[in-house]
PDB file of C-alpha atoms and ligand atoms in Angstrom:
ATOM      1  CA  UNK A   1     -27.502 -54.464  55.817  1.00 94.00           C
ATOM      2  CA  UNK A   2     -30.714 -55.665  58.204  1.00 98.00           C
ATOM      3  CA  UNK A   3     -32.509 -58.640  57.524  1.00 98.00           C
ATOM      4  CA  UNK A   4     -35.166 -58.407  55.078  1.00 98.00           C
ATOM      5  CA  UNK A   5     -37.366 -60.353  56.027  1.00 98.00           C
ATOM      6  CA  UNK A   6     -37.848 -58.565  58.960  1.00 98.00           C
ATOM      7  CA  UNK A   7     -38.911 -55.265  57.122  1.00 98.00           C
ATOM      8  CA  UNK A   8     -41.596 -53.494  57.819  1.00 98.00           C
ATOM      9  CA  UNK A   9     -42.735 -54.088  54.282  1.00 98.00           C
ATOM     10  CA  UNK A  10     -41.802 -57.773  54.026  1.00 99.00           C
ATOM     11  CA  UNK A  11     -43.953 -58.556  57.230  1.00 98.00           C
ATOM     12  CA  UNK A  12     -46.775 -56.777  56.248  1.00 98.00           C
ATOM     13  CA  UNK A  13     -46.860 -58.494  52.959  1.00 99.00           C
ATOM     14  CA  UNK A  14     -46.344 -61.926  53.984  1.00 99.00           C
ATOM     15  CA  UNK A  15     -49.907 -61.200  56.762  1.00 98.00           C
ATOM     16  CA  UNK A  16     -52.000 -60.023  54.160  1.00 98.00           C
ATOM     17  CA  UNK A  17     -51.024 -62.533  52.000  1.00 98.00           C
ATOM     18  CA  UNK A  18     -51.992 -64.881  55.084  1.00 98.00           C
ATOM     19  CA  UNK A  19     -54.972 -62.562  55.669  1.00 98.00           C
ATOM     20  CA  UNK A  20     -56.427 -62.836  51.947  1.00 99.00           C
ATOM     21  CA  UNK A  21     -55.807 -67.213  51.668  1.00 98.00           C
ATOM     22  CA  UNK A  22     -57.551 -67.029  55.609  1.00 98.00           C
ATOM     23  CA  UNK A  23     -60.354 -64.766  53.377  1.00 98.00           C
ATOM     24  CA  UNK A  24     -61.019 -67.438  50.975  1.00 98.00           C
ATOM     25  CA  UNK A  25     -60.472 -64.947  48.134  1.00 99.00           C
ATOM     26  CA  UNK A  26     -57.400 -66.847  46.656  1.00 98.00           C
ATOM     27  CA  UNK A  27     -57.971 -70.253  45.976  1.00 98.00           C
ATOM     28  CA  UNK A  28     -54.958 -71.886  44.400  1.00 98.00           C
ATOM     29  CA  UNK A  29     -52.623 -69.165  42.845  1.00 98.00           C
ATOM     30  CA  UNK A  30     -55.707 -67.173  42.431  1.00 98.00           C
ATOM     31  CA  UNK A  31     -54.648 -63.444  43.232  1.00 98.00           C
ATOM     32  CA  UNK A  32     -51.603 -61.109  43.032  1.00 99.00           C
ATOM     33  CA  UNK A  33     -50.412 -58.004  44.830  1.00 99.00           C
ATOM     34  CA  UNK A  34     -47.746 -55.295  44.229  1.00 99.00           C
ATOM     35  CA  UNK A  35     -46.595 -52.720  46.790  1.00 99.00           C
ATOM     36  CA  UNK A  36     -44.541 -49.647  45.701  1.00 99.00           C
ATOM     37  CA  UNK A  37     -41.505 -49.716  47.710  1.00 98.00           C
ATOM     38  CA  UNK A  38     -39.625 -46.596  48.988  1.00 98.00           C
ATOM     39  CA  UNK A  39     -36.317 -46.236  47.388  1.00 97.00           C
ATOM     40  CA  UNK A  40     -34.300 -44.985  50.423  1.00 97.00           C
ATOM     41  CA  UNK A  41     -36.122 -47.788  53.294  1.00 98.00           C
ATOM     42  CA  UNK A  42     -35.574 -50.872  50.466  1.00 98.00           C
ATOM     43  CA  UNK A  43     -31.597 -49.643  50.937  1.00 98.00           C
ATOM     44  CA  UNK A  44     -31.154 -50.616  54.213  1.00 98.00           C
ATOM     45  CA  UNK A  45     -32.230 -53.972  53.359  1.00 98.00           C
ATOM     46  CA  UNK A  46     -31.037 -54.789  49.932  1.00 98.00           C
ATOM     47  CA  UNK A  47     -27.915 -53.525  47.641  1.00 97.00           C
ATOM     48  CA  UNK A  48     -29.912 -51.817  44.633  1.00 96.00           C
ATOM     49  CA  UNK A  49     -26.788 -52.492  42.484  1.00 97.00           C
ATOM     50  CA  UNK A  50     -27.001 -56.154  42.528  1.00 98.00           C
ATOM     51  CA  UNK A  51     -29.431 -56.926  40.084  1.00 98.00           C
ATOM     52  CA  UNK A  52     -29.593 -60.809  40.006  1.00 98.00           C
ATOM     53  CA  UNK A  53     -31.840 -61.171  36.454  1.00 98.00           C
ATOM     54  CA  UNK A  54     -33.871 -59.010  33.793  1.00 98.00           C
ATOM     55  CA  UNK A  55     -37.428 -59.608  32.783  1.00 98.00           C
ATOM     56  CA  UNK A  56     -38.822 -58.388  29.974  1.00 98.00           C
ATOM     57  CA  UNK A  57     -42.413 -56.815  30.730  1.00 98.00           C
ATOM     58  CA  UNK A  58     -43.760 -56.858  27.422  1.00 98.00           C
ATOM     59  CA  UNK A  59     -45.216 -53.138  28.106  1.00 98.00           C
ATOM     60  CA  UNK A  60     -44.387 -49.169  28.199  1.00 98.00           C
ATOM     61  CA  UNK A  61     -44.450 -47.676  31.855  1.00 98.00           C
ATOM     62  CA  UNK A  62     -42.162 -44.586  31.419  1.00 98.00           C
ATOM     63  CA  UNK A  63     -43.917 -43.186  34.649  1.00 98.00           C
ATOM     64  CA  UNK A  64     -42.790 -45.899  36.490  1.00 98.00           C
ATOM     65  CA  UNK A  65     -39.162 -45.552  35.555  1.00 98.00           C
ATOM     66  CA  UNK A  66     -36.641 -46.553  38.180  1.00 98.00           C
ATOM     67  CA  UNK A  67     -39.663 -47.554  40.578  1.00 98.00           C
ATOM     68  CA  UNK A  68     -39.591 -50.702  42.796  1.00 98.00           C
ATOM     69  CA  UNK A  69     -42.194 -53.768  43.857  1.00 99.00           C
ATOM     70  CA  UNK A  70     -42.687 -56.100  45.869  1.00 99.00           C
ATOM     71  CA  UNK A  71     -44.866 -58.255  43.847  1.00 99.00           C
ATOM     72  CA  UNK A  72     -46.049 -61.982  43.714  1.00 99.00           C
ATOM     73  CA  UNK A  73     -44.828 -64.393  41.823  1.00 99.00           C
ATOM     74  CA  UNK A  74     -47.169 -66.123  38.722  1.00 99.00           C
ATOM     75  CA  UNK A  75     -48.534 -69.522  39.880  1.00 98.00           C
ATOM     76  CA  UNK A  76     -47.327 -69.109  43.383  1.00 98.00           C
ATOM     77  CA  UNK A  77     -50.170 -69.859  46.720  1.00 98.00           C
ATOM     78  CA  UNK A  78     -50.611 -67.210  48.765  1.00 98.00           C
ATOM     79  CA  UNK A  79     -51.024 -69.824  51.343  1.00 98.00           C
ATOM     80  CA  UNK A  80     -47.370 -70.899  51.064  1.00 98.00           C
ATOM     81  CA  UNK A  81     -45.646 -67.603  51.068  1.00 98.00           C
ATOM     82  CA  UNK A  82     -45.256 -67.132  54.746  1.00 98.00           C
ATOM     83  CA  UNK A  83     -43.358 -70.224  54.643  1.00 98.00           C
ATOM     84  CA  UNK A  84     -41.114 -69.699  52.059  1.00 98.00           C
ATOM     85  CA  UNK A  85     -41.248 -65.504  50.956  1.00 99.00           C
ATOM     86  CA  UNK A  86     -38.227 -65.773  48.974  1.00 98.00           C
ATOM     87  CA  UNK A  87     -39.690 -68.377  46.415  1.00 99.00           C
ATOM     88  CA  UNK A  88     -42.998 -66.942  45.664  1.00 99.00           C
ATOM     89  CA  UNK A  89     -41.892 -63.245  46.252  1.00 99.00           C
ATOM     90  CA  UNK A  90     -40.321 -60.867  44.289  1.00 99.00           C
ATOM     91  CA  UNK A  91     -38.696 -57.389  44.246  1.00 99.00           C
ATOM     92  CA  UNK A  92     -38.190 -55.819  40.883  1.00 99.00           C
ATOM     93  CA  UNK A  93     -37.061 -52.083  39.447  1.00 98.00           C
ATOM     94  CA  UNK A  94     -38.551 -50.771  36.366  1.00 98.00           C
ATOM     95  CA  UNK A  95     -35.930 -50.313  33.887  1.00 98.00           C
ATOM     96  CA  UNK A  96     -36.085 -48.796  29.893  1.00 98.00           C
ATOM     97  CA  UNK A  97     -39.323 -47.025  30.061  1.00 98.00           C
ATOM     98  CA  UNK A  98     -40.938 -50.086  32.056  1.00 98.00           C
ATOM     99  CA  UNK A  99     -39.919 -52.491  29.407  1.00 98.00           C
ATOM    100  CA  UNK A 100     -37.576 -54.276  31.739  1.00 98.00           C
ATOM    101  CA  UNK A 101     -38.162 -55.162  35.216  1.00 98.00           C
ATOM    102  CA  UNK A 102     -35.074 -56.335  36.962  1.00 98.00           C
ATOM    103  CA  UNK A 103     -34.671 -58.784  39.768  1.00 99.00           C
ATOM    104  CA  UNK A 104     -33.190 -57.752  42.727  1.00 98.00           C
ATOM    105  CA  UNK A 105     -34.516 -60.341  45.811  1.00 98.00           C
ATOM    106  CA  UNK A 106     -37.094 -63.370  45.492  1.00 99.00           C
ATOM    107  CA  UNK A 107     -37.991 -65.449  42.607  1.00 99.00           C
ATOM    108  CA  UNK A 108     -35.593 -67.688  43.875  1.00 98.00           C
ATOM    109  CA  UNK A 109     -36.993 -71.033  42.131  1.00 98.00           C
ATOM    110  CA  UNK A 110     -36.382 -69.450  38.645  1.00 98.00           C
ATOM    111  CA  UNK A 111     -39.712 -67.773  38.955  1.00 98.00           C
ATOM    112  CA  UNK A 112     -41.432 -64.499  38.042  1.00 98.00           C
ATOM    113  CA  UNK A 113     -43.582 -61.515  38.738  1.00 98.00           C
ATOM    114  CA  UNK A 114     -47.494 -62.458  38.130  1.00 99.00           C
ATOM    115  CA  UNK A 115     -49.428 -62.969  35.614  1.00 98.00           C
ATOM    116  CA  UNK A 116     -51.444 -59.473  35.510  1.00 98.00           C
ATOM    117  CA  UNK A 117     -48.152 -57.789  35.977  1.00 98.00           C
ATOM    118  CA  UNK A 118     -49.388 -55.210  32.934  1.00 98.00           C
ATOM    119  CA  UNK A 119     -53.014 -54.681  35.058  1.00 98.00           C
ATOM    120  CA  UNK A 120     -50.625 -53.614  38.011  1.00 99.00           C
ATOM    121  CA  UNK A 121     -48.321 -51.728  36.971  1.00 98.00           C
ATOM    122  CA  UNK A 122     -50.271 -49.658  34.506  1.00 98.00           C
ATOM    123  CA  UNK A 123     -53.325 -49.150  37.680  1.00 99.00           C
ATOM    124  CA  UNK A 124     -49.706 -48.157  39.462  1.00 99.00           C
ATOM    125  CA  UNK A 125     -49.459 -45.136  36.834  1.00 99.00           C
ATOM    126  CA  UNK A 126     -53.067 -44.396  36.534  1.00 99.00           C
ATOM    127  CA  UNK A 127     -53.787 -44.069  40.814  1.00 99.00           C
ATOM    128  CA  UNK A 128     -49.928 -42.259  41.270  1.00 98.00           C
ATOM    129  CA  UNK A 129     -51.916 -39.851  38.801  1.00 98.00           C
ATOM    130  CA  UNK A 130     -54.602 -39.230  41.213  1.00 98.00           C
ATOM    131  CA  UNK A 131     -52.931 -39.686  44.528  1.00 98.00           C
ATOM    132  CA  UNK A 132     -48.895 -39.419  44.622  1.00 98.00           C
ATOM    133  CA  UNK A 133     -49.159 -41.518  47.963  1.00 98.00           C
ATOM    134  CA  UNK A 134     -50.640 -44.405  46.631  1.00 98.00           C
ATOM    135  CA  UNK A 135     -48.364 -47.938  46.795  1.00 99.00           C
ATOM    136  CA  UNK A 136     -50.684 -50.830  46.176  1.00 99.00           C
ATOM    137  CA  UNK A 137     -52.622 -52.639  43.699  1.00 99.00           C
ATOM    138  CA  UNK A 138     -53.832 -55.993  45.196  1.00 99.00           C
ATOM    139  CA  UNK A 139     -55.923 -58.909  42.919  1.00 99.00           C
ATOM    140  CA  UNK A 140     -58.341 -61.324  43.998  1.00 99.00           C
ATOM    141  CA  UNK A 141     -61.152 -64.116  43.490  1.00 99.00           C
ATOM    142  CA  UNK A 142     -63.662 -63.286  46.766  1.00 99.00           C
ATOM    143  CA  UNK A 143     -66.875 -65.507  46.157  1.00 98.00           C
ATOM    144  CA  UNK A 144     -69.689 -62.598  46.533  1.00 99.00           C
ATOM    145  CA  UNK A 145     -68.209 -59.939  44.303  1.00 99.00           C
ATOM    146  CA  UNK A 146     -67.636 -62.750  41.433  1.00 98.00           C
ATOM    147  CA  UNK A 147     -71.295 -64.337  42.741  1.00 98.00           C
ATOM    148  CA  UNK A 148     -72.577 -60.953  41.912  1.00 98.00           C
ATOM    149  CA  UNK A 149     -71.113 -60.550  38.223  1.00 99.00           C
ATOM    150  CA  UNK A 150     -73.642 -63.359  37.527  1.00 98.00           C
ATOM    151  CA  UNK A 151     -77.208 -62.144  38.640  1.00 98.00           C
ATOM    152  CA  UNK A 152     -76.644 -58.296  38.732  1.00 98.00           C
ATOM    153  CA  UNK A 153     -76.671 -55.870  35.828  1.00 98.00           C
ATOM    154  CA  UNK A 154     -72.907 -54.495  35.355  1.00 98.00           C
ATOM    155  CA  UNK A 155     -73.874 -50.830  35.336  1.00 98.00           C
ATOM    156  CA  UNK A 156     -71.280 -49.585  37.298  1.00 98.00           C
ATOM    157  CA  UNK A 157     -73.897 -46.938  38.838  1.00 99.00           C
ATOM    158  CA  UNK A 158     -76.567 -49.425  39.796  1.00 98.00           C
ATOM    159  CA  UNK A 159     -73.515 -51.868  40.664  1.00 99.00           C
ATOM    160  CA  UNK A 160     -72.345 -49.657  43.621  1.00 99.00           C
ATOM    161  CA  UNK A 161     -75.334 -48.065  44.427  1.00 99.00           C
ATOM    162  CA  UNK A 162     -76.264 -51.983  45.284  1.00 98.00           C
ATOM    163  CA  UNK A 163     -73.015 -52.010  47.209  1.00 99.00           C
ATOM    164  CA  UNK A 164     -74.039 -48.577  49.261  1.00 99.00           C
ATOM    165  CA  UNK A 165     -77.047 -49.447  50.068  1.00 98.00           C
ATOM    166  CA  UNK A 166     -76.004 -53.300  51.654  1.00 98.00           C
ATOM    167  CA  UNK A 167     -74.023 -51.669  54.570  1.00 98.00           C
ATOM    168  CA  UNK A 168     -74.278 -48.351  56.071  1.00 98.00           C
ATOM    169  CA  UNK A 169     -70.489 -47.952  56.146  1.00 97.00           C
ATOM    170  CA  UNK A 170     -70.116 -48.857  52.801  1.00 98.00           C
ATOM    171  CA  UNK A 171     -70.458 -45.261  50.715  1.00 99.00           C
ATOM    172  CA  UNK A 172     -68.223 -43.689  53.479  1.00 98.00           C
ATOM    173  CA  UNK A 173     -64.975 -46.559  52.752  1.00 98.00           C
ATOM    174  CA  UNK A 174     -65.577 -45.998  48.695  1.00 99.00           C
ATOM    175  CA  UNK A 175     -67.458 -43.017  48.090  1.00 98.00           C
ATOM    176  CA  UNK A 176     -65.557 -43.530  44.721  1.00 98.00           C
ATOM    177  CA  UNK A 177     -67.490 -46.090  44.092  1.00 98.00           C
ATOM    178  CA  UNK A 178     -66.879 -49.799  41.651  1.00 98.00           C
ATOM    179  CA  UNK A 179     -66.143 -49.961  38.271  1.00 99.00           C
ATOM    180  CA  UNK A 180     -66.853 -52.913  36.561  1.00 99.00           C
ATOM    181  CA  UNK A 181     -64.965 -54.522  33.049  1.00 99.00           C
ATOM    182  CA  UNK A 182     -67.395 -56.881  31.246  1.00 98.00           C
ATOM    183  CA  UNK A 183     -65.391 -60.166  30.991  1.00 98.00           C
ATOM    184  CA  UNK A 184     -61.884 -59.998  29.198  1.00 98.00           C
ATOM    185  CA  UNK A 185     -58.787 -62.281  29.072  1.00 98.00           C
ATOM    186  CA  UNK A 186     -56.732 -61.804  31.618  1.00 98.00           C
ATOM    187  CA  UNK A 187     -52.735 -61.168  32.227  1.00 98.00           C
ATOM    188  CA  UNK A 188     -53.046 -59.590  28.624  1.00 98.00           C
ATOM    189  CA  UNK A 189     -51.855 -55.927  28.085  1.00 98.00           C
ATOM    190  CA  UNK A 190     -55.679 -55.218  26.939  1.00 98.00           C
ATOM    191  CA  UNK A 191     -57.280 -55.918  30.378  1.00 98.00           C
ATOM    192  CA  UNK A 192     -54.390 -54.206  31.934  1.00 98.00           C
ATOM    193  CA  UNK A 193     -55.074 -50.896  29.880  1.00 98.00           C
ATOM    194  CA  UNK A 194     -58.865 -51.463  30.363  1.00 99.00           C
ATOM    195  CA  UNK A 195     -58.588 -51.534  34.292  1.00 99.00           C
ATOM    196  CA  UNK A 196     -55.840 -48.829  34.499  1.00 99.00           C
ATOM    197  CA  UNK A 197     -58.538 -46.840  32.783  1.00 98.00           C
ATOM    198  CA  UNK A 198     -61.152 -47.431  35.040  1.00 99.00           C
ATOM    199  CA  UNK A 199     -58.738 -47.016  37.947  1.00 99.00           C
ATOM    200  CA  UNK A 200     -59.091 -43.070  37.462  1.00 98.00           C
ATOM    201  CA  UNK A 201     -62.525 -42.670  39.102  1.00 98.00           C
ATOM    202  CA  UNK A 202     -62.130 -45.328  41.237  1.00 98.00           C
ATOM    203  CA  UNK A 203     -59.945 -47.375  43.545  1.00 98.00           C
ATOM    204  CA  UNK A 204     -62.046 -50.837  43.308  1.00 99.00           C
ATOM    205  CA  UNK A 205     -62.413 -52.763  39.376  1.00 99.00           C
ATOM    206  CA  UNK A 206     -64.516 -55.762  39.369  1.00 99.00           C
ATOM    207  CA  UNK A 207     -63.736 -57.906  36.608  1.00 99.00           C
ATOM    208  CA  UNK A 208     -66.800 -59.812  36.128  1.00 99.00           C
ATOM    209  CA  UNK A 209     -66.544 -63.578  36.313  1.00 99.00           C
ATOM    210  CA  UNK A 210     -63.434 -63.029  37.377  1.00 99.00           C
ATOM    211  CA  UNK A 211     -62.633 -60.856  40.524  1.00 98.00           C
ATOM    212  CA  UNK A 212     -61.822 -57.668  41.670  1.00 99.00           C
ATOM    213  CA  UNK A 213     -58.709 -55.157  42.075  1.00 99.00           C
ATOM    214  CA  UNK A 214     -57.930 -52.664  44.834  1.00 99.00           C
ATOM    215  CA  UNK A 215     -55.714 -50.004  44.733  1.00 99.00           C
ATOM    216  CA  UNK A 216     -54.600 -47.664  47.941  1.00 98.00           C
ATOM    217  CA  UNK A 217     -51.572 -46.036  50.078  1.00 98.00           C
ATOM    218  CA  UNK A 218     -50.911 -49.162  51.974  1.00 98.00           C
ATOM    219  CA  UNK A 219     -51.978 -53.349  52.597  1.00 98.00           C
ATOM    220  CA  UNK A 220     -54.393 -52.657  55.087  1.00 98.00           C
ATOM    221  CA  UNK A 221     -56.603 -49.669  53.499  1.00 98.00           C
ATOM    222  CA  UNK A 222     -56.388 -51.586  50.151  1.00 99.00           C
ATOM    223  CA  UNK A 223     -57.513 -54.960  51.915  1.00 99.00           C
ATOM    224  CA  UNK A 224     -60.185 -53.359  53.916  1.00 98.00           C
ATOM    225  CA  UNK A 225     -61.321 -51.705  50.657  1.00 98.00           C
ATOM    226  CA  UNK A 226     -62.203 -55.007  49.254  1.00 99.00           C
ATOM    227  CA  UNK A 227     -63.167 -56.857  52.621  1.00 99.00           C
ATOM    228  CA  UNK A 228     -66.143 -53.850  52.741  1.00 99.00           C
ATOM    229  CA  UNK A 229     -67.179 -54.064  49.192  1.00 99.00           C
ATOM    230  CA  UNK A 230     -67.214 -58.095  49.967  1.00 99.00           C
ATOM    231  CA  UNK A 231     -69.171 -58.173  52.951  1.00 98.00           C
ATOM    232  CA  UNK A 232     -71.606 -55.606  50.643  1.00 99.00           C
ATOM    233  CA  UNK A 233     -71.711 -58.361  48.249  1.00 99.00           C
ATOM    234  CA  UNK A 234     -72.103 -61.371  50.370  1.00 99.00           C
ATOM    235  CA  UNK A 235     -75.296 -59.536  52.298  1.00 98.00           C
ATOM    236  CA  UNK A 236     -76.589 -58.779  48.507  1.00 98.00           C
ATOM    237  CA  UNK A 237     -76.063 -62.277  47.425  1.00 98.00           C
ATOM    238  CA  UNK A 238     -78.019 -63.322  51.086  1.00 98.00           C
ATOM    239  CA  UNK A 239     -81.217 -61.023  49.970  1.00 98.00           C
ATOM    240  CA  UNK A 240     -81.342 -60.573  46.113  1.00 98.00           C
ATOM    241  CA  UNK A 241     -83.788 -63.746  46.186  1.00 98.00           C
ATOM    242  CA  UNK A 242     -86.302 -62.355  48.833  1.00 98.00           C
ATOM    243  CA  UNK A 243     -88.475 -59.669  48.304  1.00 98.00           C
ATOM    244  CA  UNK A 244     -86.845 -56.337  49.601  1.00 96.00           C
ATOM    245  CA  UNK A 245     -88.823 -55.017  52.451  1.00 98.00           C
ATOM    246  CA  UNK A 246     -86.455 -52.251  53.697  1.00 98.00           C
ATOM    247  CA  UNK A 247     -83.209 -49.899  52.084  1.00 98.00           C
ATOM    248  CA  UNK A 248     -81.046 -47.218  53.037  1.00 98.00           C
ATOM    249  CA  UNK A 249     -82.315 -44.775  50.933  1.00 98.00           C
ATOM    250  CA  UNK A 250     -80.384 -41.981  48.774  1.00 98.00           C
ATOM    251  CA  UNK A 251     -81.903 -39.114  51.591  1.00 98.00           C
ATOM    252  CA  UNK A 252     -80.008 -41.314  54.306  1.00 98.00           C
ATOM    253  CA  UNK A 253     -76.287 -41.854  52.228  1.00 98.00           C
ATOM    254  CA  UNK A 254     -76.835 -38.008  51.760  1.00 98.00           C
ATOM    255  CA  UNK A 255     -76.898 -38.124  55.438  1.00 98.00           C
ATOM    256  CA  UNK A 256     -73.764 -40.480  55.450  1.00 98.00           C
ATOM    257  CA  UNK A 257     -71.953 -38.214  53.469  1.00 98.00           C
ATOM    258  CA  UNK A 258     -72.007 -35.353  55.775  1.00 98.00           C
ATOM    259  CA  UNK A 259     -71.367 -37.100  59.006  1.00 98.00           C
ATOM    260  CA  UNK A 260     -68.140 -38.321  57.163  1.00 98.00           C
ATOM    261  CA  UNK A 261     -67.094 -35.845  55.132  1.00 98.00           C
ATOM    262  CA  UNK A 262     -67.553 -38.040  52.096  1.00 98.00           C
ATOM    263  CA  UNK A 263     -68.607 -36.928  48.088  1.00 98.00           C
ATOM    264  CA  UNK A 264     -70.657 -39.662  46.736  1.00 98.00           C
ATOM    265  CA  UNK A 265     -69.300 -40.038  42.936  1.00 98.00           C
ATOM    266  CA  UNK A 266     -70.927 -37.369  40.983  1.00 98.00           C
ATOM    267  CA  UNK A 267     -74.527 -38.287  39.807  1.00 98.00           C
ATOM    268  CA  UNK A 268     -74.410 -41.726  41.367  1.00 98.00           C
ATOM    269  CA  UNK A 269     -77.209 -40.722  44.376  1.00 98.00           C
ATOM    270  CA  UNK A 270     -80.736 -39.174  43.486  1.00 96.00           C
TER     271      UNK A 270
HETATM  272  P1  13P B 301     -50.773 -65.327  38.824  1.00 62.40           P
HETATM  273  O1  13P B 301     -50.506 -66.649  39.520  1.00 62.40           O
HETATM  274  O2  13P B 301     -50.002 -65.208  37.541  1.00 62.40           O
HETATM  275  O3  13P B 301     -50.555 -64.173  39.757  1.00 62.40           O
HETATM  276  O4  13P B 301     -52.309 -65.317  38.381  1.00 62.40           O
HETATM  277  C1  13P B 301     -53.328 -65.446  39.316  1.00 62.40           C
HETATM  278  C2  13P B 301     -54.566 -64.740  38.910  1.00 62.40           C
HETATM  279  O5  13P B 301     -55.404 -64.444  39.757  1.00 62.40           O
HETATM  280  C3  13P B 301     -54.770 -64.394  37.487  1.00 62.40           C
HETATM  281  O6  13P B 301     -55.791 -63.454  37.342  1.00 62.40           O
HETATM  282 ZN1   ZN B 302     -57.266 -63.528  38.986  1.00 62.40          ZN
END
């Protein structure tokens, strides 16, 4: 059996972890991420038989059946999990229709998966519907995007067209555009369902007052997902008080969308 804390998957976690604290997007325990693990890799590191404790989930995944995560812990800091990954980290299979997850690594403290374990796992079902390659589902607090939930309207059209038209680059990384959830109480089934939902026709969910979630094949698209809608955010939240002297316009993203071979999100550009 090889180490695993040297696996691929462990490493990368444990940087963007690092990465996201460095980011300032999550403050305290603010923030959660689960990666989909592949079955036959997670063997050579761990003995799938050895399952060291069962937590209920308190929801139906049935898609997820026999799946595995690598998923924060509740109340853990991202800050500390590079120094101790077993404590705040977690891997889990889903077990009796997602009802159970079981603990096979991590938690080691007496902890468990996060909080908004039902807003991952069911955005897990709702993207593998859309794109069987997709693995991650990452949480956060960034300052801009929650700034913005304040002083823009949530209209999830006018929301990212406001995102699109902040950086040229944006409409080509999330052509898909934001969807936004009016506030809600979190780690509750409820929000979970609510941002699955809204994961269908699109890979970013703002949760207003809140944060946002990400969902992608791998740690590094889904982090540079949110680091571009972000920076879109932070320029908006630099400008939105002075008057607005020049845009990209909807003729130019139209332009954007050829060069990169991108569809704008049906009706969302004049
Ligand atoms: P957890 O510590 O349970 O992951 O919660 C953090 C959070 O951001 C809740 O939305
Ligand atoms: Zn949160």
């Amino acid at each position: 059996m090889k180490d695993i804390l040297t696996a691929p998957f462990m490493v990368e976690m444990i940087r963007t972890t690092e990465n996201m604290y460095a980011h300032g997007w999550d403050e305290r325990n603010g923030g959660n991420i689960s990666l989909r693990l592949d079955t036959a890799e997670l063997g050579e590191y761990l003995d799938t038989g050895a399952v060291l404790r069962e937590l209920p989930t308190g929801f139906a995944a049935p898609e997820l059946e026999d799946a595995y995560f690598l998923v924060t812990g509740t109340g853990k800091y991202f800050k500390n999990v590079r120094y101790a990954p077993e404590v705040n980290l977690g891997i889990v299979r889903l077990t009796e229709g997602g009802a159970v997850a079981q603990l096979l690594w991590g938690f080691t403290d007496g902890g468990a998966f996060t909080s908004e374990f039902p807003a991952h796992m069911m955005s897990h079902v709702a993207r593998l519907s859309i794109d069987p390659h997709s693995r991650v589902v990452m949480h956060c607090h960034p300052a801009n995007l929650l700034a913005m939930t304040y002083v823009h309207t949530l209209d999830e059209r006018e929301f990212t067209r406001t995102l699109w038209q902040m950086c040229t680059e944006c409409i080509v990384v999330f052509p898909d555009g934001v969807n936004v959830l009016p506030w809600m109480l979190c780690g509750t089934n409820e929000i979970g369902e609510a941002t699955a939902e809204k994961m269908r026709t699109s890979r970013l969910v703002v949760w207003s007052q809140h944060g946002i979630y990400g969902a992608g094949r791998d740690l590094d698209e889904t982090f540079g997902l949110i680091e571009t809608a972000e920076k879109a955010a932070e320029i908006y939240m630099k400008i939105a008080h002075l008057p607005r002297v020049n845009t990209i316009t909807d003729a130019q993203l139209h332009l954007l969308e050829k060069r990169f071979g991108v569809q704008a999100r049906a009706g969302y550009l004049d």
